[in-house]
PDB file of C-alpha atoms in Angstrom:
ATOM      1  CA  PRO A   1      74.300 -29.267  78.664  1.00  0.00           C
ATOM      2  CA  ALA A   2      71.018 -29.171  80.587  1.00  0.00           C
ATOM      3  CA  PHE A   3      68.665 -28.810  77.625  1.00  0.00           C
ATOM      4  CA  LEU A   4      70.467 -31.597  75.728  1.00  0.00           C
ATOM      5  CA  ALA A   5      70.170 -33.915  78.729  1.00  0.00           C
ATOM      6  CA  ILE A   6      66.438 -33.215  78.880  1.00  0.00           C
ATOM      7  CA  VAL A   7      65.976 -34.128  75.211  1.00  0.00           C
ATOM      8  CA  ALA A   8      68.537 -36.898  74.638  1.00  0.00           C
ATOM      9  CA  LYS A   9      69.241 -37.991  78.242  1.00  0.00           C
ATOM     10  CA  GLN A  10      72.340 -40.236  78.407  1.00  0.00           C
ATOM     11  CA  ASP A  11      72.896 -39.710  74.665  1.00  0.00           C
ATOM     12  CA  ALA A  12      73.332 -35.961  75.047  1.00  0.00           C
ATOM     13  CA  TRP A  13      77.026 -36.251  74.150  1.00  0.00           C
ATOM     14  CA  LEU A  14      76.042 -37.812  70.815  1.00  0.00           C
ATOM     15  CA  SER A  15      73.721 -34.857  70.219  1.00  0.00           C
ATOM     16  CA  GLY A  16      76.672 -32.590  70.974  1.00  0.00           C
ATOM     17  CA  ILE A  17      78.770 -34.298  68.328  1.00  0.00           C
ATOM     18  CA  GLY A  18      75.905 -34.047  65.843  1.00  0.00           C
ATOM     19  CA  GLY A  19      75.406 -30.370  66.620  1.00  0.00           C
ATOM     20  CA  VAL A  20      79.084 -29.624  66.039  1.00  0.00           C
ATOM     21  CA  ALA A  21      78.938 -31.556  62.746  1.00  0.00           C
ATOM     22  CA  PHE A  22      75.982 -29.430  61.605  1.00  0.00           C
ATOM     23  CA  GLY A  23      77.877 -26.358  62.762  1.00  0.00           C
ATOM     24  CA  LEU A  24      80.930 -27.283  60.675  1.00  0.00           C
ATOM     25  CA  LEU A  25      78.747 -27.733  57.609  1.00  0.00           C
ATOM     26  CA  ALA A  26      77.064 -24.382  58.240  1.00  0.00           C
ATOM     27  CA  VAL A  27      80.287 -22.418  58.695  1.00  0.00           C
ATOM     28  CA  TYR A  28      81.729 -24.016  55.554  1.00  0.00           C
ATOM     29  CA  ILE A  29      78.738 -22.630  53.651  1.00  0.00           C
ATOM     30  CA  PHE A  30      79.183 -19.271  55.392  1.00  0.00           C
ATOM     31  CA  ALA A  31      82.828 -19.153  54.328  1.00  0.00           C
ATOM     32  CA  GLN A  32      81.965 -19.991  50.714  1.00  0.00           C
ATOM     33  CA  LEU A  33      79.399 -17.179  50.649  1.00  0.00           C
ATOM     34  CA  ALA A  34      81.988 -14.765  52.044  1.00  0.00           C
ATOM     35  CA  ILE A  35      84.469 -15.830  49.359  1.00  0.00           C
ATOM     36  CA  ALA A  36      81.877 -15.531  46.595  1.00  0.00           C
ATOM     37  CA  TYR A  37      80.914 -12.003  47.705  1.00  0.00           C
ATOM     38  CA  PRO A  38      84.191 -10.647  49.126  1.00  0.00           C
ATOM     39  CA  GLN A  39      83.235  -6.978  49.356  1.00  0.00           C
ATOM     40  CA  GLN A  40      79.693  -7.400  50.687  1.00  0.00           C
ATOM     41  CA  THR A  41      77.942  -8.410  53.884  1.00  0.00           C
ATOM     42  CA  ILE A  42      75.165 -10.989  54.026  1.00  0.00           C
ATOM     43  CA  VAL A  43      72.598  -8.190  54.112  1.00  0.00           C
ATOM     44  CA  GLU A  44      73.996  -6.718  50.883  1.00  0.00           C
ATOM     45  CA  TYR A  45      74.235  -9.874  48.793  1.00  0.00           C
ATOM     46  CA  SER A  46      70.947 -11.371  50.002  1.00  0.00           C
ATOM     47  CA  SER A  47      69.170  -9.174  47.433  1.00  0.00           C
ATOM     48  CA  GLN A  48      71.362 -10.583  44.657  1.00  0.00           C
ATOM     49  CA  LEU A  49      70.682 -14.167  45.712  1.00  0.00           C
ATOM     50  CA  LEU A  50      66.969 -13.926  46.511  1.00  0.00           C
ATOM     51  CA  GLY A  51      65.761 -10.922  44.556  1.00  0.00           C
ATOM     52  CA  ARG A  52      65.364  -7.319  45.612  1.00  0.00           C
ATOM     53  CA  VAL A  53      62.051  -7.622  47.509  1.00  0.00           C
ATOM     54  CA  ILE A  54      62.581 -10.968  49.258  1.00  0.00           C
ATOM     55  CA  GLY A  55      66.222 -10.133  49.956  1.00  0.00           C
ATOM     56  CA  LYS A  56      65.326  -6.838  51.625  1.00  0.00           C
ATOM     57  CA  ILE A  57      62.612  -8.451  53.730  1.00  0.00           C
ATOM     58  CA  LEU A  58      64.876 -11.257  54.906  1.00  0.00           C
ATOM     59  CA  ALA A  59      67.703  -8.798  55.559  1.00  0.00           C
ATOM     60  CA  PHE A  60      65.341  -6.768  57.742  1.00  0.00           C
ATOM     61  CA  PHE A  61      64.362  -9.825  59.773  1.00  0.00           C
ATOM     62  CA  TYR A  62      67.981 -10.949  59.994  1.00  0.00           C
ATOM     63  CA  LEU A  63      69.064  -7.596  61.424  1.00  0.00           C
ATOM     64  CA  GLY A  64      66.195  -7.923  63.893  1.00  0.00           C
ATOM     65  CA  PHE A  65      67.472 -11.374  64.818  1.00  0.00           C
ATOM     66  CA  LEU A  66      70.952  -9.963  65.488  1.00  0.00           C
ATOM     67  CA  TYR A  67      69.472  -7.168  67.602  1.00  0.00           C
ATOM     68  CA  ILE A  68      67.457  -9.638  69.710  1.00  0.00           C
ATOM     69  CA  LEU A  69      70.448 -11.987  69.944  1.00  0.00           C
ATOM     70  CA  ALA A  70      72.664  -9.195  71.256  1.00  0.00           C
ATOM     71  CA  GLY A  71      70.097  -8.438  73.959  1.00  0.00           C
ATOM     72  CA  LEU A  72      69.797 -12.102  74.952  1.00  0.00           C
ATOM     73  CA  LEU A  73      73.570 -12.524  75.192  1.00  0.00           C
ATOM     74  CA  LEU A  74      73.841  -9.408  77.327  1.00  0.00           C
ATOM     75  CA  GLU A  75      71.084 -10.715  79.574  1.00  0.00           C
ATOM     76  CA  ASN A  76      72.744 -14.144  79.878  1.00  0.00           C
ATOM     77  CA  MET A  77      76.076 -12.620  80.846  1.00  0.00           C
ATOM     78  CA  GLY A  78      74.402 -10.327  83.344  1.00  0.00           C
ATOM     79  CA  PHE A  79      72.496 -13.122  85.082  1.00  0.00           C
ATOM     80  CA  PHE A  80      75.593 -15.326  85.177  1.00  0.00           C
ATOM     81  CA  ILE A  81      77.766 -12.621  86.741  1.00  0.00           C
ATOM     82  CA  ILE A  82      75.075 -11.699  89.273  1.00  0.00           C
ATOM     83  CA  SER A  83      74.253 -15.271  90.282  1.00  0.00           C
ATOM     84  CA  GLN A  84      77.814 -16.644  90.427  1.00  0.00           C
ATOM     85  CA  ILE A  85      80.227 -13.802  91.210  1.00  0.00           C
ATOM     86  CA  VAL A  86      78.727 -10.514  92.498  1.00  0.00           C
ATOM     87  CA  PRO A  87      75.205 -11.258  93.798  1.00  0.00           C
ATOM     88  CA  GLU A  88      74.932  -7.921  95.618  1.00  0.00           C
ATOM     89  CA  THR A  89      75.632  -5.843  92.498  1.00  0.00           C
ATOM     90  CA  PRO A  90      72.677  -4.411  90.518  1.00  0.00           C
ATOM     91  CA  ILE A  91      72.365  -6.238  87.222  1.00  0.00           C
ATOM     92  CA  GLN A  92      72.071  -2.906  85.400  1.00  0.00           C
ATOM     93  CA  ALA A  93      75.657  -2.111  86.452  1.00  0.00           C
ATOM     94  CA  VAL A  94      76.841  -5.347  84.845  1.00  0.00           C
ATOM     95  CA  TYR A  95      74.935  -4.512  81.659  1.00  0.00           C
ATOM     96  CA  ILE A  96      76.532  -1.059  81.518  1.00  0.00           C
ATOM     97  CA  PHE A  97      80.014  -2.511  82.055  1.00  0.00           C
ATOM     98  CA  PHE A  98      79.649  -5.019  79.198  1.00  0.00           C
ATOM     99  CA  MET A  99      78.158  -2.375  76.908  1.00  0.00           C
ATOM    100  CA  LEU A 100      81.127  -0.105  77.580  1.00  0.00           C
ATOM    101  CA  VAL A 101      83.449  -2.964  76.601  1.00  0.00           C
ATOM    102  CA  VAL A 102      81.505  -3.443  73.349  1.00  0.00           C
ATOM    103  CA  LEU A 103      81.620   0.279  72.589  1.00  0.00           C
ATOM    104  CA  LEU A 104      85.354   0.301  73.256  1.00  0.00           C
ATOM    105  CA  ALA A 105      85.795  -2.606  70.840  1.00  0.00           C
ATOM    106  CA  LEU A 106      83.789  -0.760  68.187  1.00  0.00           C
ATOM    107  CA  TYR A 107      85.914   2.325  68.679  1.00  0.00           C
ATOM    108  CA  TYR A 108      89.229   0.514  68.222  1.00  0.00           C
ATOM    109  CA  GLY A 109      88.014  -1.796  65.432  1.00  0.00           C
ATOM    110  CA  MET A 110      87.888  -5.515  64.745  1.00  0.00           C
ATOM    111  CA  GLU A 111      91.655  -5.968  64.743  1.00  0.00           C
ATOM    112  CA  SER A 112      91.778  -5.010  68.415  1.00  0.00           C
ATOM    113  CA  VAL A 113      89.038  -7.555  69.149  1.00  0.00           C
ATOM    114  CA  ALA A 114      90.984 -10.291  67.353  1.00  0.00           C
ATOM    115  CA  ARG A 115      94.244  -9.457  69.116  1.00  0.00           C
ATOM    116  CA  THR A 116      92.498  -9.400  72.498  1.00  0.00           C
ATOM    117  CA  ALA A 117      91.027 -12.835  71.777  1.00  0.00           C
ATOM    118  CA  GLU A 118      94.507 -14.161  70.976  1.00  0.00           C
ATOM    119  CA  LEU A 119      95.789 -12.683  74.231  1.00  0.00           C
ATOM    120  CA  PHE A 120      93.105 -14.270  76.396  1.00  0.00           C
ATOM    121  CA  PHE A 121      92.908 -17.647  74.655  1.00  0.00           C
ATOM    122  CA  PRO A 122      95.685 -19.269  76.765  1.00  0.00           C
ATOM    123  CA  ILE A 123      93.874 -18.136  79.921  1.00  0.00           C
ATOM    124  CA  TYR A 124      90.601 -19.584  78.625  1.00  0.00           C
ATOM    125  CA  PHE A 125      92.431 -22.833  77.807  1.00  0.00           C
ATOM    126  CA  LEU A 126      93.875 -23.157  81.312  1.00  0.00           C
ATOM    127  CA  ILE A 127      90.540 -22.332  82.967  1.00  0.00           C
ATOM    128  CA  PHE A 128      89.002 -25.167  80.970  1.00  0.00           C
ATOM    129  CA  VAL A 129      91.781 -27.770  81.285  1.00  0.00           C
ATOM    130  CA  ILE A 130      92.631 -27.474  84.985  1.00  0.00           C
ATOM    131  CA  PRO A 131      89.102 -28.170  86.373  1.00  0.00           C
ATOM    132  CA  THR A 132      88.713 -30.945  83.793  1.00  0.00           C
ATOM    133  CA  LEU A 133      91.813 -32.710  85.118  1.00  0.00           C
ATOM    134  CA  PHE A 134      90.561 -32.457  88.710  1.00  0.00           C
ATOM    135  CA  ILE A 135      87.215 -34.147  87.991  1.00  0.00           C
ATOM    136  CA  ILE A 136      88.649 -37.048  85.985  1.00  0.00           C
ATOM    137  CA  PRO A 137      88.842 -39.271  89.134  1.00  0.00           C
ATOM    138  CA  GLU A 138      85.084 -38.801  89.594  1.00  0.00           C
ATOM    139  CA  ILE A 139      84.241 -40.262  86.172  1.00  0.00           C
ATOM    140  CA  GLU A 140      81.982 -43.330  86.082  1.00  0.00           C
ATOM    141  CA  LEU A 141      81.375 -44.821  82.635  1.00  0.00           C
ATOM    142  CA  GLU A 142      78.249 -46.558  83.918  1.00  0.00           C
ATOM    143  CA  ASN A 143      76.558 -43.160  84.007  1.00  0.00           C
ATOM    144  CA  LEU A 144      76.479 -43.167  80.190  1.00  0.00           C
ATOM    145  CA  LYS A 145      74.069 -46.100  80.214  1.00  0.00           C
ATOM    146  CA  PRO A 146      71.552 -46.815  78.824  1.00  0.00           C
ATOM    147  CA  MET A 147      72.704 -45.725  75.349  1.00  0.00           C
ATOM    148  CA  LEU A 148      70.231 -45.272  72.497  1.00  0.00           C
ATOM    149  CA  GLU A 149      67.393 -46.070  74.885  1.00  0.00           C
ATOM    150  CA  GLU A 150      64.863 -44.184  72.747  1.00  0.00           C
ATOM    151  CA  GLY A 151      66.591 -44.545  69.379  1.00  0.00           C
ATOM    152  CA  PHE A 152      68.105 -41.870  67.179  1.00  0.00           C
ATOM    153  CA  LYS A 153      65.189 -39.429  67.133  1.00  0.00           C
ATOM    154  CA  PRO A 154      66.029 -37.683  70.466  1.00  0.00           C
ATOM    155  CA  ILE A 155      69.695 -37.533  69.445  1.00  0.00           C
ATOM    156  CA  PHE A 156      68.818 -35.859  66.156  1.00  0.00           C
ATOM    157  CA  HIS A 157      66.435 -33.485  67.931  1.00  0.00           C
ATOM    158  CA  GLY A 158      69.157 -32.571  70.412  1.00  0.00           C
ATOM    159  CA  SER A 159      71.658 -32.073  67.587  1.00  0.00           C
ATOM    160  CA  LEU A 160      69.359 -29.557  65.913  1.00  0.00           C
ATOM    161  CA  LEU A 161      68.897 -27.682  69.190  1.00  0.00           C
ATOM    162  CA  PHE A 162      72.638 -27.645  69.795  1.00  0.00           C
ATOM    163  CA  PHE A 163      73.208 -26.398  66.260  1.00  0.00           C
ATOM    164  CA  ALA A 164      70.646 -23.626  66.688  1.00  0.00           C
ATOM    165  CA  PHE A 165      72.404 -22.433  69.833  1.00  0.00           C
ATOM    166  CA  PRO A 166      75.208 -21.538  69.507  1.00  0.00           C
ATOM    167  CA  PHE A 167      76.413 -22.482  66.008  1.00  0.00           C
ATOM    168  CA  SER A 168      73.740 -20.860  63.844  1.00  0.00           C
ATOM    169  CA  GLU A 169      74.637 -17.582  65.537  1.00  0.00           C
ATOM    170  CA  LEU A 170      78.017 -17.696  63.792  1.00  0.00           C
ATOM    171  CA  SER A 171      76.213 -16.358  60.722  1.00  0.00           C
ATOM    172  CA  ALA A 172      76.736 -12.955  62.370  1.00  0.00           C
ATOM    173  CA  LEU A 173      80.362 -13.211  61.225  1.00  0.00           C
ATOM    174  CA  LEU A 174      79.102 -12.695  57.671  1.00  0.00           C
ATOM    175  CA  MET A 175      78.573  -9.072  58.639  1.00  0.00           C
ATOM    176  CA  LEU A 176      82.351  -8.792  59.168  1.00  0.00           C
ATOM    177  CA  THR A 177      83.964 -10.937  56.473  1.00  0.00           C
ATOM    178  CA  SER A 178      84.069  -8.061  53.984  1.00  0.00           C
ATOM    179  CA  GLN A 179      86.773  -6.543  56.209  1.00  0.00           C
ATOM    180  CA  VAL A 180      88.984  -9.653  56.001  1.00  0.00           C
ATOM    181  CA  GLY A 181      92.025  -9.236  53.763  1.00  0.00           C
ATOM    182  CA  ASP A 182      92.868 -12.797  52.701  1.00  0.00           C
ATOM    183  CA  LYS A 183      89.542 -14.470  51.936  1.00  0.00           C
ATOM    184  CA  LYS A 184      91.254 -17.759  51.026  1.00  0.00           C
ATOM    185  CA  LYS A 185      91.907 -18.408  54.714  1.00  0.00           C
ATOM    186  CA  LEU A 186      88.261 -18.018  55.703  1.00  0.00           C
ATOM    187  CA  VAL A 187      87.293 -21.673  55.306  1.00  0.00           C
ATOM    188  CA  LYS A 188      90.156 -22.874  57.509  1.00  0.00           C
ATOM    189  CA  ALA A 189      89.571 -20.110  60.064  1.00  0.00           C
ATOM    190  CA  PHE A 190      85.825 -20.801  60.273  1.00  0.00           C
ATOM    191  CA  LEU A 191      86.305 -24.554  60.668  1.00  0.00           C
ATOM    192  CA  ILE A 192      89.083 -24.261  63.263  1.00  0.00           C
ATOM    193  CA  GLY A 193      87.134 -21.642  65.202  1.00  0.00           C
ATOM    194  CA  THR A 194      84.023 -23.824  65.261  1.00  0.00           C
ATOM    195  CA  LEU A 195      86.003 -26.843  66.460  1.00  0.00           C
ATOM    196  CA  THR A 196      87.793 -24.742  69.078  1.00  0.00           C
ATOM    197  CA  GLY A 197      84.449 -23.723  70.523  1.00  0.00           C
ATOM    198  CA  GLY A 198      82.565 -26.952  69.851  1.00  0.00           C
ATOM    199  CA  VAL A 199      84.939 -29.616  71.160  1.00  0.00           C
ATOM    200  CA  PRO A 200      85.132 -28.126  74.700  1.00  0.00           C
ATOM    201  CA  LEU A 201      81.331 -28.043  74.790  1.00  0.00           C
ATOM    202  CA  ILE A 202      81.192 -31.737  73.868  1.00  0.00           C
ATOM    203  CA  ILE A 203      83.761 -32.509  76.578  1.00  0.00           C
ATOM    204  CA  VAL A 204      81.713 -30.564  79.148  1.00  0.00           C
ATOM    205  CA  ILE A 205      78.570 -32.505  78.203  1.00  0.00           C
ATOM    206  CA  PHE A 206      80.482 -35.813  78.291  1.00  0.00           C
ATOM    207  CA  LEU A 207      82.043 -35.130  81.691  1.00  0.00           C
ATOM    208  CA  THR A 208      78.795 -33.857  83.169  1.00  0.00           C
ATOM    209  CA  LEU A 209      77.051 -37.087  82.219  1.00  0.00           C
ATOM    210  CA  MET A 210      79.888 -39.314  83.447  1.00  0.00           C
ATOM    211  CA  VAL A 211      80.211 -37.506  86.776  1.00  0.00           C
ATOM    212  CA  LEU A 212      76.623 -36.545  87.607  1.00  0.00           C
ATOM    213  CA  GLY A 213      74.728 -39.105  85.539  1.00  0.00           C
TER     214      GLY A 213
END
């Protein structure tokens, strides 16, 4: 929540809600595209939507975006693990470990990834809920004041930033939707998945402001 607090200050939680709302709209559009082009990825049907030349150019830049995004995510995970858990371990070792996990997932296919996510979701839920319950006594509603001190412009700015990271990155799922069997469930799955990831982020922002100010 740090970058939202810098932009929107005490209204960062409102920016979080706005960012999730933009994210829901975006994933709804993503799902409709996947339904309209059930056997193609976003790279394949971009030429049909935008023309052969423009579609190919944008597809090239989009693949470059995914490549850079993968590197940034790997870097973020590496720095987090090194700074918080194993500070004496070379960061390259952490990178190699995560890359091996990704390669293993590619080898076994997307179904194994989905089933692993289902297996670990209850653990993720408990890791989130238990610390949240412990910090509830530290909440001070006064820390949310002043509200709307600088109007709606910072809130909107923060919402766009929050949408850009992480919700716009969900467009990467359009590279996988051609492998989904029942396309009719995509809209519901996309919306529920976005809420499942977005609501905890809003709660984290809200609690951070109410506890730390």
